[in-house]
Coordinates of C-alpha atoms in Angstrom, one line a residue:
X1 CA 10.9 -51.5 -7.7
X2 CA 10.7 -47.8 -9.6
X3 CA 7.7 -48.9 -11.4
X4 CA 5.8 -50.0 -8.2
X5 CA 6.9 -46.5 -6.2
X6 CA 5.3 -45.0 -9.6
X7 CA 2.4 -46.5 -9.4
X8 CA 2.2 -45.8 -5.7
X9 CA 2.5 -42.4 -6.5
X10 CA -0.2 -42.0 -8.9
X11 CA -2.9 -44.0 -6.7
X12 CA -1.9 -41.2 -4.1
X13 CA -1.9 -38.2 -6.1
X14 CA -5.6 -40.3 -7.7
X15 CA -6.6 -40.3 -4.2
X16 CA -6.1 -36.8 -3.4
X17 CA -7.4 -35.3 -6.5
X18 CA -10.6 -37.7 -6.1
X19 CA -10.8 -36.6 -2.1
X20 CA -10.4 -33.0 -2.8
X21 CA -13.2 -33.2 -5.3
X22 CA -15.8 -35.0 -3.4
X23 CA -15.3 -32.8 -0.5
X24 CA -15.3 -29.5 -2.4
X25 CA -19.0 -28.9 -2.6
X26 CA -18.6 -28.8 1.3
X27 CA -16.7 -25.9 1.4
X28 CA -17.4 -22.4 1.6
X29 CA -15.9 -19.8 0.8
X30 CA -17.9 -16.3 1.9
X31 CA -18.9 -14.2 -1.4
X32 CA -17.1 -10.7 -1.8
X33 CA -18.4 -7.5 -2.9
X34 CA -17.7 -4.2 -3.9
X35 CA -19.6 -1.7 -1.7
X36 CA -19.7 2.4 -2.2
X37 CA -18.6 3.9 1.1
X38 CA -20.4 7.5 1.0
X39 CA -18.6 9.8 3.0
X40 CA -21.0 10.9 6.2
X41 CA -19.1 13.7 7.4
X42 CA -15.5 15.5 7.4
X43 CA -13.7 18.1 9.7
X44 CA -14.1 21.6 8.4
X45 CA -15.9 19.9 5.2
X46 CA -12.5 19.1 3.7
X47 CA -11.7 16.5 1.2
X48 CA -8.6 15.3 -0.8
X49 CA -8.5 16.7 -4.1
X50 CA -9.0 13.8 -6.8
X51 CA -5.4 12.2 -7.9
X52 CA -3.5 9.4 -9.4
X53 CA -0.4 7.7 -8.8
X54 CA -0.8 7.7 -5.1
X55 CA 0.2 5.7 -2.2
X56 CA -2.7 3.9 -0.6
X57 CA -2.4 1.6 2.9
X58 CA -4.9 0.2 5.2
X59 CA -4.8 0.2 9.3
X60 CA -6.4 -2.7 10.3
X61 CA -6.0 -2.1 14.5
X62 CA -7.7 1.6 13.4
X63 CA -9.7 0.3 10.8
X64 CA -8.6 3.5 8.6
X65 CA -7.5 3.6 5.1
X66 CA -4.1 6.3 4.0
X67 CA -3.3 8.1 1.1
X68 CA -0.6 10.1 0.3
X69 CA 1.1 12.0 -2.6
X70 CA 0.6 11.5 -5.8
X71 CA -0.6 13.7 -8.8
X72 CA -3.6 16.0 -9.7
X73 CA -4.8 15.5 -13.1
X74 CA -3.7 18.3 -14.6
X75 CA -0.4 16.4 -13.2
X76 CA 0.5 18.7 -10.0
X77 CA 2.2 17.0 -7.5
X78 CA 0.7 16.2 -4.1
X79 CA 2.6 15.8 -0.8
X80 CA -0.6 16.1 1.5
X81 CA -1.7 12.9 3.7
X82 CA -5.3 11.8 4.0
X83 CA -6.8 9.2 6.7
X84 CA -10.8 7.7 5.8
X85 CA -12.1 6.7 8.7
X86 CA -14.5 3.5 7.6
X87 CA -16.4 3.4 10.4
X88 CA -16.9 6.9 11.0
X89 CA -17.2 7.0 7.3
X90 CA -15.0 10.9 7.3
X91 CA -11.6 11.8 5.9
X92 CA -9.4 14.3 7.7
X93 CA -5.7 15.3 8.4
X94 CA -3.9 13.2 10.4
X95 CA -3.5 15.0 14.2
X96 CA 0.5 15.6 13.4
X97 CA 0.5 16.0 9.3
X98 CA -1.6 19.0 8.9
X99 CA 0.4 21.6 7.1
X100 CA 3.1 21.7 5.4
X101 CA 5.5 22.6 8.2
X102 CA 4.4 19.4 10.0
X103 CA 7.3 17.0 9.0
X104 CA 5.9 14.6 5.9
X105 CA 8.0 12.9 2.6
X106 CA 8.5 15.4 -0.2
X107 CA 5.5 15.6 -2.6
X108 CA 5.8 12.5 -5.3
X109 CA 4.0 9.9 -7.4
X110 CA 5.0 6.3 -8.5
X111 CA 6.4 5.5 -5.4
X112 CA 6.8 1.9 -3.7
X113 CA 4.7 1.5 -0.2
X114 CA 3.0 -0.6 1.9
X115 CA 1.9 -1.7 5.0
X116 CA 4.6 -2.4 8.2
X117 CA 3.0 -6.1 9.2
X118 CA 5.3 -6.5 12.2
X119 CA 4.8 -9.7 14.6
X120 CA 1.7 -9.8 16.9
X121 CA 3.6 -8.7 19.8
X122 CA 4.8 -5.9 18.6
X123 CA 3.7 -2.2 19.0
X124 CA 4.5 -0.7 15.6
X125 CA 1.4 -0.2 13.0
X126 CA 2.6 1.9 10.5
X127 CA 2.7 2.0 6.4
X128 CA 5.9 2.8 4.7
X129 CA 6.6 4.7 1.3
X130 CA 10.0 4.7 -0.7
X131 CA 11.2 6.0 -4.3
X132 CA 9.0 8.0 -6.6
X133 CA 9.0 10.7 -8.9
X134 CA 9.0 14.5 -7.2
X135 CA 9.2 17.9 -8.6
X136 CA 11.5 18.8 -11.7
X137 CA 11.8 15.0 -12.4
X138 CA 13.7 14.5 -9.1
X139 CA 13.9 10.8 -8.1
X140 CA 13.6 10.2 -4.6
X141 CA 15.6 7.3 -2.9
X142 CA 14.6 7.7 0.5
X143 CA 12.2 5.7 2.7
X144 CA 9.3 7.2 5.3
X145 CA 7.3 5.6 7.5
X146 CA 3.7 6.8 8.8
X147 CA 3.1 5.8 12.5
X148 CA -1.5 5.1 12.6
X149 CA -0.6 5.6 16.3
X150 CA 0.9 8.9 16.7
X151 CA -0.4 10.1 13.1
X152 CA 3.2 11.4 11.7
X153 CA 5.4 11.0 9.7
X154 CA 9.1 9.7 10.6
X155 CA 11.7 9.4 7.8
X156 CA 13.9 6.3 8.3
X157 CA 17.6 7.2 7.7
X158 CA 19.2 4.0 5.4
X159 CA 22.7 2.9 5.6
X160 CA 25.1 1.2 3.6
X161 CA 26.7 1.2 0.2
X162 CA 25.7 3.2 -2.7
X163 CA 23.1 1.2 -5.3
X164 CA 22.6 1.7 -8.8
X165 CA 18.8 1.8 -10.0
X166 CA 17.3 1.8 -13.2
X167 CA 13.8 3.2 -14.0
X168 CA 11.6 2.5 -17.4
X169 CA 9.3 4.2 -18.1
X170 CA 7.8 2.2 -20.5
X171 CA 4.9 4.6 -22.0
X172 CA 7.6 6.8 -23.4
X173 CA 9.8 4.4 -23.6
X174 CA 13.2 6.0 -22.1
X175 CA 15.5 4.2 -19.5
X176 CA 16.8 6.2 -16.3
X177 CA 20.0 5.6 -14.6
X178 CA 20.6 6.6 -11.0
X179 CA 23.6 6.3 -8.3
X180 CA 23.2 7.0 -4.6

């Protein structure tokens, strides 16, 4: 009985394979590639400064892409937020995040982030950052989230117990601990 449910099992995983491979030629899959997007025009002629280490999100109800932070290359820390427009094909400032009074994260690089993908039915549409490196070698553990809606920033206050993390950097290769 084991050997005929093996057998059974190969004709069907035979089958499949064979089935998948006569019907791949019929299938399509739409070519990608990578397009420059000049820049058309900007508010007041303004453009991020060139950086590394940055956050980067994408909008896709706004079709708009969002940077933020990062460093310079002569390694100066950014806090400033930055919002390209692809159809309009312009950066600018977001409406709320335009100087540094304007509430916005702390200036940093290296840090986590992503995009909120809530259910379809919801109204959020935002892209979150946490962690990083700031100023002085501070270590942030704290959590923003940019709202494409409103354009501003809204830090998002965590509870619970403390947690240990450990950072490697492994270029110079030293270890980090850090309790909060």
């Amino acid at each position: 009985m084991k050997k005929n449910s093996l057998n059974l099992k190969f004709i069907i995983l035979f089958i499949s394979v064979y089935i998948s491979l006569v019907y791949a030629d019929n299938i399509r899959i739409p070519g990608f590639k990578w397009e420059k997007v000049d820049v058309v025009s900007n508010v007041g002629d303004d453009l991020p400064e060139e950086r590394k280490d940055y956050a980067i999100g994408y909008s896709t109800d706004q079709d708009e892409i969002i940077i933020f932070g990062g460093r310079t290359v002569d390694n100066r820390i950014l806090s400033d937020t930055w919002i390209f427009n692809l159809n309009q094909r312009s950066w600018r400032k977001p409406m709320l995040v335009r100087t540094e009074a304007d509430p916005h994260p702390p200036g940093r690089y290296g840090m986590v982030y992503g995009n909120d993908q809530p259910p379809s039915n919801s109204f959020r549409n935002a892209f979150v950052i946490t962690h990083g490196k700031g100023l002085d070698e501070k270590i942030y553990n704290d959590v923003w989230s940019f709202d494409f809606i409103r354009e501003c920033w809204i830090e998002i206050k965590a509870t619970g117990k403390k947690i240990m993390i450990m950072i490697k950097d492994n270029i110079n290769n030293n270890s980090i601990n850090i309790s909060r």
